PDB file of C-alpha atoms and ligand atoms in Angstrom:
ATOM      1  CA  MET A   1      -5.195 -22.063   6.499  1.00 59.00           C
ATOM      2  CA  SER A   2      -5.749 -18.151   7.076  1.00 83.00           C
ATOM      3  CA  GLN A   3      -2.431 -16.232   7.641  1.00 92.00           C
ATOM      4  CA  PRO A   4      -0.721 -15.235  11.352  1.00 96.00           C
ATOM      5  CA  GLU A   5      -1.939 -11.610  11.862  1.00 97.00           C
ATOM      6  CA  TYR A   6       1.847  -9.730  11.275  1.00 98.00           C
ATOM      7  CA  LEU A   7       4.549 -10.730   9.116  1.00 98.00           C
ATOM      8  CA  ILE A   8       7.957  -9.880  10.883  1.00 98.00           C
ATOM      9  CA  ALA A   9      10.482  -9.191   7.953  1.00 98.00           C
ATOM     10  CA  GLY A  10      14.142  -8.934   8.327  1.00 98.00           C
ATOM     11  CA  ASN A  11      16.160  -7.482   5.600  1.00 98.00           C
ATOM     12  CA  TRP A  12      20.069  -8.014   6.381  1.00 98.00           C
ATOM     13  CA  LYS A  13      20.794  -6.125   3.131  1.00 98.00           C
ATOM     14  CA  MET A  14      24.242  -6.041   1.804  1.00 98.00           C
ATOM     15  CA  ASN A  15      25.574  -7.378   5.329  1.00 98.00           C
ATOM     16  CA  GLY A  16      27.366 -10.454   6.856  1.00 97.00           C
ATOM     17  CA  LEU A  17      30.024 -13.155   5.987  1.00 98.00           C
ATOM     18  CA  GLY A  18      28.834 -16.569   6.097  1.00 98.00           C
ATOM     19  CA  ALA A  19      30.498 -17.273   9.707  1.00 98.00           C
ATOM     20  CA  ASP A  20      27.429 -14.091  10.930  1.00 98.00           C
ATOM     21  CA  ALA A  21      24.956 -15.317   8.738  1.00 98.00           C
ATOM     22  CA  ASP A  22      25.189 -18.675  10.581  1.00 98.00           C
ATOM     23  CA  ALA A  23      25.268 -17.452  13.774  1.00 98.00           C
ATOM     24  CA  LEU A  24      22.673 -14.750  13.303  1.00 98.00           C
ATOM     25  CA  ALA A  25      20.386 -17.545  11.557  1.00 98.00           C
ATOM     26  CA  LYS A  26      20.854 -19.208  14.881  1.00 98.00           C
ATOM     27  CA  GLY A  27      20.155 -16.702  17.270  1.00 98.00           C
ATOM     28  CA  VAL A  28      16.926 -16.153  15.057  1.00 98.00           C
ATOM     29  CA  ALA A  29      15.890 -20.067  15.358  1.00 98.00           C
ATOM     30  CA  ALA A  30      16.763 -20.663  18.786  1.00 98.00           C
ATOM     31  CA  GLY A  31      14.238 -17.963  19.482  1.00 98.00           C
ATOM     32  CA  ALA A  32      11.392 -18.562  17.010  1.00 98.00           C
ATOM     33  CA  SER A  33       9.327 -21.069  18.930  1.00 95.00           C
ATOM     34  CA  SER A  34       8.872 -17.704  21.460  1.00 96.00           C
ATOM     35  CA  ALA A  35       7.411 -15.386  19.381  1.00 97.00           C
ATOM     36  CA  PRO A  36       4.107 -14.925  19.794  1.00 98.00           C
ATOM     37  CA  ALA A  37       1.196 -17.274  17.666  1.00 97.00           C
ATOM     38  CA  VAL A  38      -0.152 -14.473  15.604  1.00 98.00           C
ATOM     39  CA  THR A  39       3.505 -13.214  14.033  1.00 98.00           C
ATOM     40  CA  GLU A  40       4.832 -15.093  10.682  1.00 98.00           C
ATOM     41  CA  LEU A  41       9.038 -14.823  11.522  1.00 98.00           C
ATOM     42  CA  LEU A  42      11.025 -14.831   8.154  1.00 98.00           C
ATOM     43  CA  VAL A  43      15.355 -13.494   7.474  1.00 98.00           C
ATOM     44  CA  CYS A  44      16.153 -12.173   3.924  1.00 98.00           C
ATOM     45  CA  PRO A  45      19.897 -12.432   3.676  1.00 98.00           C
ATOM     46  CA  PRO A  46      21.996 -11.891   1.068  1.00 98.00           C
ATOM     47  CA  TYR A  47      21.783 -14.609  -2.406  1.00 97.00           C
ATOM     48  CA  LEU A  48      24.738 -15.794  -1.626  1.00 97.00           C
ATOM     49  CA  HIS A  49      23.839 -17.335   2.271  1.00 98.00           C
ATOM     50  CA  ILE A  50      20.729 -17.881   1.562  1.00 98.00           C
ATOM     51  CA  ASP A  51      21.420 -21.720   1.396  1.00 97.00           C
ATOM     52  CA  ARG A  52      23.065 -21.484   4.825  1.00 97.00           C
ATOM     53  CA  VAL A  53      20.507 -19.822   6.272  1.00 98.00           C
ATOM     54  CA  SER A  54      17.987 -21.789   5.043  1.00 97.00           C
ATOM     55  CA  ALA A  55      19.653 -25.040   6.765  1.00 97.00           C
ATOM     56  CA  ALA A  56      20.322 -22.904  10.765  1.00 98.00           C
ATOM     57  CA  LEU A  57      16.633 -22.128  10.917  1.00 98.00           C
ATOM     58  CA  ALA A  58      15.686 -26.150   9.229  1.00 97.00           C
ATOM     59  CA  GLY A  59      12.499 -26.360  11.776  1.00 96.00           C
ATOM     60  CA  SER A  60      12.426 -23.431  13.449  1.00 97.00           C
ATOM     61  CA  GLY A  61       9.666 -22.098  11.441  1.00 96.00           C
ATOM     62  CA  ALA A  62      11.104 -18.543  10.862  1.00 98.00           C
ATOM     63  CA  GLN A  63      11.163 -18.878   6.650  1.00 98.00           C
ATOM     64  CA  VAL A  64      13.846 -17.310   4.276  1.00 98.00           C
ATOM     65  CA  GLY A  65      13.508 -14.733   1.818  1.00 98.00           C
ATOM     66  CA  GLY A  66      15.269 -12.730  -1.378  1.00 98.00           C
ATOM     67  CA  GLN A  67      15.518  -9.183  -1.333  1.00 98.00           C
ATOM     68  CA  ASP A  68      15.218  -8.121  -4.840  1.00 98.00           C
ATOM     69  CA  CYS A  69      14.298 -11.107  -7.851  1.00 98.00           C
ATOM     70  CA  HIS A  70      14.907 -10.012 -11.426  1.00 98.00           C
ATOM     71  CA  ASN A  71      11.775 -10.224 -13.782  1.00 98.00           C
ATOM     72  CA  GLU A  72      12.389 -12.563 -16.162  1.00 98.00           C
ATOM     73  CA  ILE A  73      12.488 -16.677 -15.842  1.00 98.00           C
ATOM     74  CA  SER A  74      16.187 -16.955 -17.252  1.00 98.00           C
ATOM     75  CA  GLY A  75      18.446 -15.768 -19.747  1.00 98.00           C
ATOM     76  CA  ALA A  76      21.681 -12.879 -20.425  1.00 98.00           C
ATOM     77  CA  PHE A  77      21.056 -10.412 -17.446  1.00 98.00           C
ATOM     78  CA  THR A  78      24.331 -10.611 -15.602  1.00 98.00           C
ATOM     79  CA  GLY A  79      24.292 -10.629 -11.951  1.00 96.00           C
ATOM     80  CA  ASP A  80      20.897 -10.948 -11.379  1.00 97.00           C
ATOM     81  CA  VAL A  81      18.409 -13.917  -9.872  1.00 98.00           C
ATOM     82  CA  SER A  82      14.927 -15.206 -11.329  1.00 98.00           C
ATOM     83  CA  ALA A  83      12.054 -15.244  -8.783  1.00 98.00           C
ATOM     84  CA  GLU A  84      12.160 -19.029  -9.816  1.00 98.00           C
ATOM     85  CA  MET A  85      16.537 -19.386  -8.886  1.00 98.00           C
ATOM     86  CA  LEU A  86      15.004 -17.546  -5.422  1.00 98.00           C
ATOM     87  CA  ALA A  87      12.128 -20.960  -4.899  1.00 98.00           C
ATOM     88  CA  ASP A  88      14.308 -23.425  -6.032  1.00 97.00           C
ATOM     89  CA  MET A  89      16.742 -22.547  -3.155  1.00 96.00           C
ATOM     90  CA  GLY A  90      13.193 -22.361  -0.604  1.00 96.00           C
ATOM     91  CA  CYS A  91      12.267 -19.075  -0.799  1.00 98.00           C
ATOM     92  CA  SER A  92       8.714 -18.325   0.504  1.00 98.00           C
ATOM     93  CA  TYR A  93       9.184 -14.174  -0.186  1.00 98.00           C
ATOM     94  CA  VAL A  94      11.193 -11.814  -2.052  1.00 98.00           C
ATOM     95  CA  ILE A  95      11.342  -8.063  -1.734  1.00 98.00           C
ATOM     96  CA  VAL A  96      10.590  -6.170  -4.117  1.00 98.00           C
ATOM     97  CA  GLY A  97      10.992  -2.508  -4.687  1.00 97.00           C
ATOM     98  CA  HIS A  98      13.331  -1.293  -1.995  1.00 97.00           C
ATOM     99  CA  SER A  99      13.978   2.248  -1.679  1.00 96.00           C
ATOM    100  CA  GLU A 100      18.136   1.115  -2.249  1.00 95.00           C
ATOM    101  CA  ARG A 101      16.734  -1.116  -5.407  1.00 95.00           C
ATOM    102  CA  ARG A 102      14.462   2.528  -6.395  1.00 93.00           C
ATOM    103  CA  ASP A 103      17.490   5.041  -5.614  1.00 90.00           C
ATOM    104  CA  GLY A 104      20.423   3.156  -6.300  1.00 89.00           C
ATOM    105  CA  HIS A 105      19.394   1.053  -9.304  1.00 93.00           C
ATOM    106  CA  ARG A 106      16.553   3.105 -10.902  1.00 92.00           C
ATOM    107  CA  GLU A 107      13.710   1.214 -10.517  1.00 95.00           C
ATOM    108  CA  GLY A 108      10.713   2.341 -11.598  1.00 95.00           C
ATOM    109  CA  ASP A 109       7.118   2.126 -11.017  1.00 97.00           C
ATOM    110  CA  PRO A 110       6.785  -0.377 -13.806  1.00 98.00           C
ATOM    111  CA  ALA A 111       9.603  -2.614 -13.414  1.00 98.00           C
ATOM    112  CA  ILE A 112       8.719  -3.259  -9.199  1.00 98.00           C
ATOM    113  CA  TRP A 113       5.115  -4.321 -10.991  1.00 98.00           C
ATOM    114  CA  ALA A 114       6.823  -6.806 -13.286  1.00 98.00           C
ATOM    115  CA  LYS A 115       9.198  -7.909 -10.821  1.00 98.00           C
ATOM    116  CA  ALA A 116       6.272  -8.435  -8.042  1.00 98.00           C
ATOM    117  CA  SER A 117       4.146 -10.239 -11.760  1.00 98.00           C
ATOM    118  CA  ALA A 118       7.397 -12.922 -11.083  1.00 98.00           C
ATOM    119  CA  ALA A 119       7.552 -13.360  -7.572  1.00 98.00           C
ATOM    120  CA  LEU A 120       3.517 -14.275  -8.369  1.00 98.00           C
ATOM    121  CA  ARG A 121       4.586 -16.571 -11.103  1.00 98.00           C
ATOM    122  CA  ALA A 122       7.280 -18.414  -9.418  1.00 98.00           C
ATOM    123  CA  GLY A 123       5.126 -19.281  -6.123  1.00 98.00           C
ATOM    124  CA  LEU A 124       6.813 -16.673  -4.205  1.00 98.00           C
ATOM    125  CA  LYS A 125       5.183 -13.712  -2.156  1.00 98.00           C
ATOM    126  CA  PRO A 126       5.925 -10.307  -2.968  1.00 98.00           C
ATOM    127  CA  ILE A 127       6.820  -7.804  -0.073  1.00 98.00           C
ATOM    128  CA  ILE A 128       6.233  -5.041  -2.916  1.00 98.00           C
ATOM    129  CA  CYS A 129       7.898  -1.845  -1.367  1.00 98.00           C
ATOM    130  CA  VAL A 130       6.079   1.866  -0.727  1.00 98.00           C
ATOM    131  CA  GLY A 131       7.241   5.132   0.368  1.00 98.00           C
ATOM    132  CA  GLU A 132       7.436   8.567   0.274  1.00 98.00           C
ATOM    133  CA  THR A 133      10.790  10.566   0.012  1.00 97.00           C
ATOM    134  CA  GLU A 134      11.307  14.085   2.597  1.00 97.00           C
ATOM    135  CA  GLN A 135      10.160  16.614   0.142  1.00 97.00           C
ATOM    136  CA  GLU A 136       7.190  14.350  -0.832  1.00 98.00           C
ATOM    137  CA  ARG A 137       6.154  14.505   2.787  1.00 97.00           C
ATOM    138  CA  LEU A 138       7.432  17.764   3.318  1.00 97.00           C
ATOM    139  CA  ALA A 139       5.053  19.274   0.221  1.00 98.00           C
ATOM    140  CA  GLY A 140       2.189  17.464   1.994  1.00 97.00           C
ATOM    141  CA  LYS A 141       2.312  14.529  -0.502  1.00 98.00           C
ATOM    142  CA  ALA A 142       3.181  11.761   1.670  1.00 98.00           C
ATOM    143  CA  GLU A 143      -0.908   9.959   0.598  1.00 98.00           C
ATOM    144  CA  GLU A 144      -0.365  10.515  -2.354  1.00 98.00           C
ATOM    145  CA  THR A 145       2.317   9.540  -3.059  1.00 98.00           C
ATOM    146  CA  VAL A 146       2.456   6.100  -1.727  1.00 98.00           C
ATOM    147  CA  ALA A 147      -1.472   5.649  -2.565  1.00 98.00           C
ATOM    148  CA  ARG A 148      -0.449   6.123  -6.745  1.00 98.00           C
ATOM    149  CA  GLN A 149       2.723   3.548  -5.814  1.00 98.00           C
ATOM    150  CA  VAL A 150       0.571   0.914  -4.204  1.00 98.00           C
ATOM    151  CA  ARG A 151      -1.595   1.168  -7.226  1.00 98.00           C
ATOM    152  CA  ALA A 152       1.061   1.384  -9.976  1.00 98.00           C
ATOM    153  CA  CYS A 153       3.759  -1.796  -8.119  1.00 98.00           C
ATOM    154  CA  THR A 154       0.645  -4.065  -7.526  1.00 98.00           C
ATOM    155  CA  PRO A 155      -0.459  -6.796  -9.804  1.00 97.00           C
ATOM    156  CA  ASP A 156      -4.201  -6.999 -10.903  1.00 94.00           C
ATOM    157  CA  GLY A 157      -6.532  -9.470  -9.482  1.00 94.00           C
ATOM    158  CA  VAL A 158      -3.971 -10.606  -7.088  1.00 95.00           C
ATOM    159  CA  ASP A 159      -5.299 -13.226  -3.978  1.00 95.00           C
ATOM    160  CA  GLY A 160      -4.589 -10.647  -0.680  1.00 95.00           C
ATOM    161  CA  SER A 161      -2.767 -13.940   0.478  1.00 96.00           C
ATOM    162  CA  LYS A 162      -0.261 -14.155  -1.421  1.00 97.00           C
ATOM    163  CA  ILE A 163       1.256 -10.584  -1.254  1.00 98.00           C
ATOM    164  CA  ALA A 164       2.190  -7.689   1.524  1.00 98.00           C
ATOM    165  CA  LEU A 165       3.394  -3.958   1.071  1.00 98.00           C
ATOM    166  CA  ALA A 166       5.739  -2.288   3.191  1.00 98.00           C
ATOM    167  CA  TYR A 167       5.615   1.571   3.483  1.00 98.00           C
ATOM    168  CA  GLU A 168       8.851   2.724   4.331  1.00 98.00           C
ATOM    169  CA  PRO A 169       9.035   6.704   4.266  1.00 98.00           C
ATOM    170  CA  VAL A 170      12.761   6.761   2.718  1.00 97.00           C
ATOM    171  CA  TRP A 171      13.775   9.435   5.136  1.00 97.00           C
ATOM    172  CA  ALA A 172      12.870   7.340   7.987  1.00 97.00           C
ATOM    173  CA  ILE A 173      15.247   4.055   6.510  1.00 96.00           C
ATOM    174  CA  GLY A 174      18.023   4.090   8.842  1.00 94.00           C
ATOM    175  CA  SER A 175      17.651   7.628  10.019  1.00 96.00           C
ATOM    176  CA  GLY A 176      16.601   6.372  13.636  1.00 96.00           C
ATOM    177  CA  ARG A 177      13.019   8.883  12.632  1.00 97.00           C
ATOM    178  CA  THR A 178      10.249   7.862  12.282  1.00 97.00           C
ATOM    179  CA  PRO A 179       6.948   9.248  11.279  1.00 97.00           C
ATOM    180  CA  THR A 180       4.368   9.776  13.887  1.00 98.00           C
ATOM    181  CA  ARG A 181       1.722   7.215  15.041  1.00 98.00           C
ATOM    182  CA  ASP A 182      -0.891   9.436  12.895  1.00 98.00           C
ATOM    183  CA  GLU A 183       1.008  10.273  10.122  1.00 98.00           C
ATOM    184  CA  ILE A 184       1.394   5.835   9.852  1.00 98.00           C
ATOM    185  CA  ALA A 185      -2.056   5.480  10.320  1.00 98.00           C
ATOM    186  CA  ALA A 186      -2.695   7.931   8.085  1.00 98.00           C
ATOM    187  CA  VAL A 187      -0.540   6.713   4.988  1.00 98.00           C
ATOM    188  CA  HIS A 188      -1.497   2.954   5.678  1.00 98.00           C
ATOM    189  CA  LYS A 189      -5.078   4.128   5.556  1.00 98.00           C
ATOM    190  CA  ALA A 190      -4.322   5.453   1.998  1.00 98.00           C
ATOM    191  CA  MET A 191      -2.891   2.449   1.378  1.00 98.00           C
ATOM    192  CA  ARG A 192      -5.835   0.169   2.941  1.00 98.00           C
ATOM    193  CA  ASP A 193      -7.949   1.914   0.615  1.00 98.00           C
ATOM    194  CA  ALA A 194      -6.141   2.293  -2.803  1.00 98.00           C
ATOM    195  CA  LEU A 195      -5.581  -1.881  -2.412  1.00 98.00           C
ATOM    196  CA  GLU A 196      -9.702  -2.533  -1.453  1.00 97.00           C
ATOM    197  CA  ASP A 197     -10.459  -0.529  -4.753  1.00 97.00           C
ATOM    198  CA  MET A 198      -8.438  -2.211  -6.700  1.00 96.00           C
ATOM    199  CA  LEU A 199      -8.834  -5.559  -5.512  1.00 97.00           C
ATOM    200  CA  GLY A 200     -12.457  -5.648  -4.169  1.00 96.00           C
ATOM    201  CA  ALA A 201     -13.014  -5.495  -0.188  1.00 96.00           C
ATOM    202  CA  ASP A 202     -11.958  -9.630   0.809  1.00 94.00           C
ATOM    203  CA  ALA A 203      -8.275  -9.492  -0.885  1.00 95.00           C
ATOM    204  CA  GLY A 204      -7.496  -5.466  -0.552  1.00 96.00           C
ATOM    205  CA  GLY A 205      -8.690  -5.906   3.241  1.00 96.00           C
ATOM    206  CA  GLY A 206      -6.979  -9.004   3.847  1.00 95.00           C
ATOM    207  CA  ILE A 207      -2.919  -7.860   2.505  1.00 98.00           C
ATOM    208  CA  ARG A 208      -0.973  -7.284   5.328  1.00 98.00           C
ATOM    209  CA  LEU A 209       0.818  -3.836   5.416  1.00 98.00           C
ATOM    210  CA  LEU A 210       3.838  -3.878   7.100  1.00 98.00           C
ATOM    211  CA  TYR A 211       5.869  -0.782   8.556  1.00 98.00           C
ATOM    212  CA  GLY A 212       9.370  -0.045   7.614  1.00 98.00           C
ATOM    213  CA  GLY A 213      11.949   2.452   9.055  1.00 98.00           C
ATOM    214  CA  SER A 214      14.292   2.673  11.861  1.00 97.00           C
ATOM    215  CA  VAL A 215      11.719   0.292  13.501  1.00 98.00           C
ATOM    216  CA  LYS A 216      13.452  -0.800  17.340  1.00 98.00           C
ATOM    217  CA  PRO A 217      12.315  -2.906  19.919  1.00 98.00           C
ATOM    218  CA  SER A 218      11.707   0.023  21.939  1.00 98.00           C
ATOM    219  CA  ASN A 219       9.373   1.929  19.015  1.00 98.00           C
ATOM    220  CA  ALA A 220       7.362  -1.252  17.819  1.00 98.00           C
ATOM    221  CA  LYS A 221       4.873  -1.710  19.659  1.00 98.00           C
ATOM    222  CA  GLU A 222       3.412   1.721  19.475  1.00 98.00           C
ATOM    223  CA  ILE A 223       3.815   0.885  15.766  1.00 98.00           C
ATOM    224  CA  MET A 224       2.452  -2.591  15.720  1.00 98.00           C
ATOM    225  CA  THR A 225      -0.630  -1.697  17.821  1.00 97.00           C
ATOM    226  CA  LEU A 226      -2.067   0.930  14.706  1.00 98.00           C
ATOM    227  CA  ASP A 227      -4.749  -0.232  12.690  1.00 97.00           C
ATOM    228  CA  ASN A 228      -3.559  -1.594   9.559  1.00 98.00           C
ATOM    229  CA  VAL A 229      -0.303  -2.489  10.320  1.00 98.00           C
ATOM    230  CA  ASN A 230       0.235  -6.141  10.183  1.00 98.00           C
ATOM    231  CA  GLY A 231       3.686  -6.354  10.428  1.00 98.00           C
ATOM    232  CA  ALA A 232       7.599  -4.762  10.078  1.00 98.00           C
ATOM    233  CA  LEU A 233       9.737  -4.858   7.668  1.00 98.00           C
ATOM    234  CA  ILE A 234      13.673  -4.310   9.659  1.00 98.00           C
ATOM    235  CA  GLY A 235      16.769  -3.148   8.394  1.00 98.00           C
ATOM    236  CA  GLY A 236      19.257  -2.725  11.282  1.00 97.00           C
ATOM    237  CA  ALA A 237      17.777  -4.060  13.636  1.00 98.00           C
ATOM    238  CA  SER A 238      17.643  -7.708  12.185  1.00 98.00           C
ATOM    239  CA  LEU A 239      20.838  -7.745  11.993  1.00 98.00           C
ATOM    240  CA  LYS A 240      20.754  -8.798  15.999  1.00 98.00           C
ATOM    241  CA  ALA A 241      18.781 -12.158  17.357  1.00 98.00           C
ATOM    242  CA  GLU A 242      17.670 -10.707  20.280  1.00 98.00           C
ATOM    243  CA  ASP A 243      15.926  -6.986  18.406  1.00 98.00           C
ATOM    244  CA  PHE A 244      14.112  -8.757  16.116  1.00 98.00           C
ATOM    245  CA  LEU A 245      12.834 -10.998  17.670  1.00 98.00           C
ATOM    246  CA  GLY A 246      11.856  -8.323  20.548  1.00 98.00           C
ATOM    247  CA  ILE A 247      10.240  -6.499  17.593  1.00 98.00           C
ATOM    248  CA  ALA A 248       8.437  -9.578  17.353  1.00 98.00           C
ATOM    249  CA  ALA A 249       7.590 -10.191  20.702  1.00 98.00           C
ATOM    250  CA  THR A 250       5.813  -6.935  21.034  1.00 98.00           C
ATOM    251  CA  CYS A 251       2.697  -8.256  18.775  1.00 98.00           C
ATOM    252  CA  ALA A 252       1.856 -10.122  21.680  1.00 94.00           C
TER     253      ALA A 252
HETATM  254  C1  PEP B 301      14.762  -1.118   5.026  1.00 83.11           C
HETATM  255  O1  PEP B 301      15.791  -1.059   4.928  1.00 83.11           O
HETATM  256  O2  PEP B 301      14.154  -1.843   5.086  1.00 83.11           O
HETATM  257  C2  PEP B 301      14.662  -0.486   6.625  1.00 83.11           C
HETATM  258  C3  PEP B 301      13.347  -0.671   7.261  1.00 83.11           C
HETATM  259  O3  PEP B 301      15.807  -0.396   7.101  1.00 83.11           O
HETATM  260  P1  PEP B 301      16.074  -0.005   9.015  1.00 83.11           P
HETATM  261  O4  PEP B 301      14.733  -0.577   9.683  1.00 83.11           O
HETATM  262  O5  PEP B 301      17.498   0.160   8.870  1.00 83.11           O
HETATM  263  O6  PEP B 301      15.766   1.988   9.311  1.00 83.11           O
END
């Protein structure tokens, strides 16, 4: 079966205690059946809340994912969680290479490639994050930087329906600032070209490319209607069910 055109993914980051996660997940579950048929809804809570969020979303059609994973199956990796553990908890996706991991945990492209490969090994779909810093954009190197990250982080030979990539300019995350429509379209085109070149037109052309960075209900439509934009990765606005669902609604 072909996948829905848009993946709308919420990254809850390190927010909320159990009761908050329950309330937010119930809000998403309550509205999920009204989301446009072209959308697939995903929420990525903190690890500790995955089980309760899965329970709250059961039967709603919305899915649960992890925010990161280790590349090994098991072992002496204090504080880490494997892709197999996430799959065992009912996750279907995992975010890898978020800029907060690249920056705060010093993860580079080879580590992100290994995590994406681990996710595929475990039957999870990785959402591979890429994006330029503000200095790289000001230097006119946004497309070049992102295309390099795409090539370095995407596992060879992957089936395009088994992964997604998210363009998240580092300077747009949580800042309230977004690139212009032309800037987003240019980077997504560079990502598509790199993927088609690497994987062939069918696999590379079928990969959903999400935009992330200060997406909210009021700006989502203008972004979601761009060529090669096939969804959103949402931080702050995903912490309110109404806003998360409001973003999905713009895809109709
Ligand atoms: C993110 O962290 O993935 C993100 C896109 O955050 P925000 O929507 O808050 O900018």
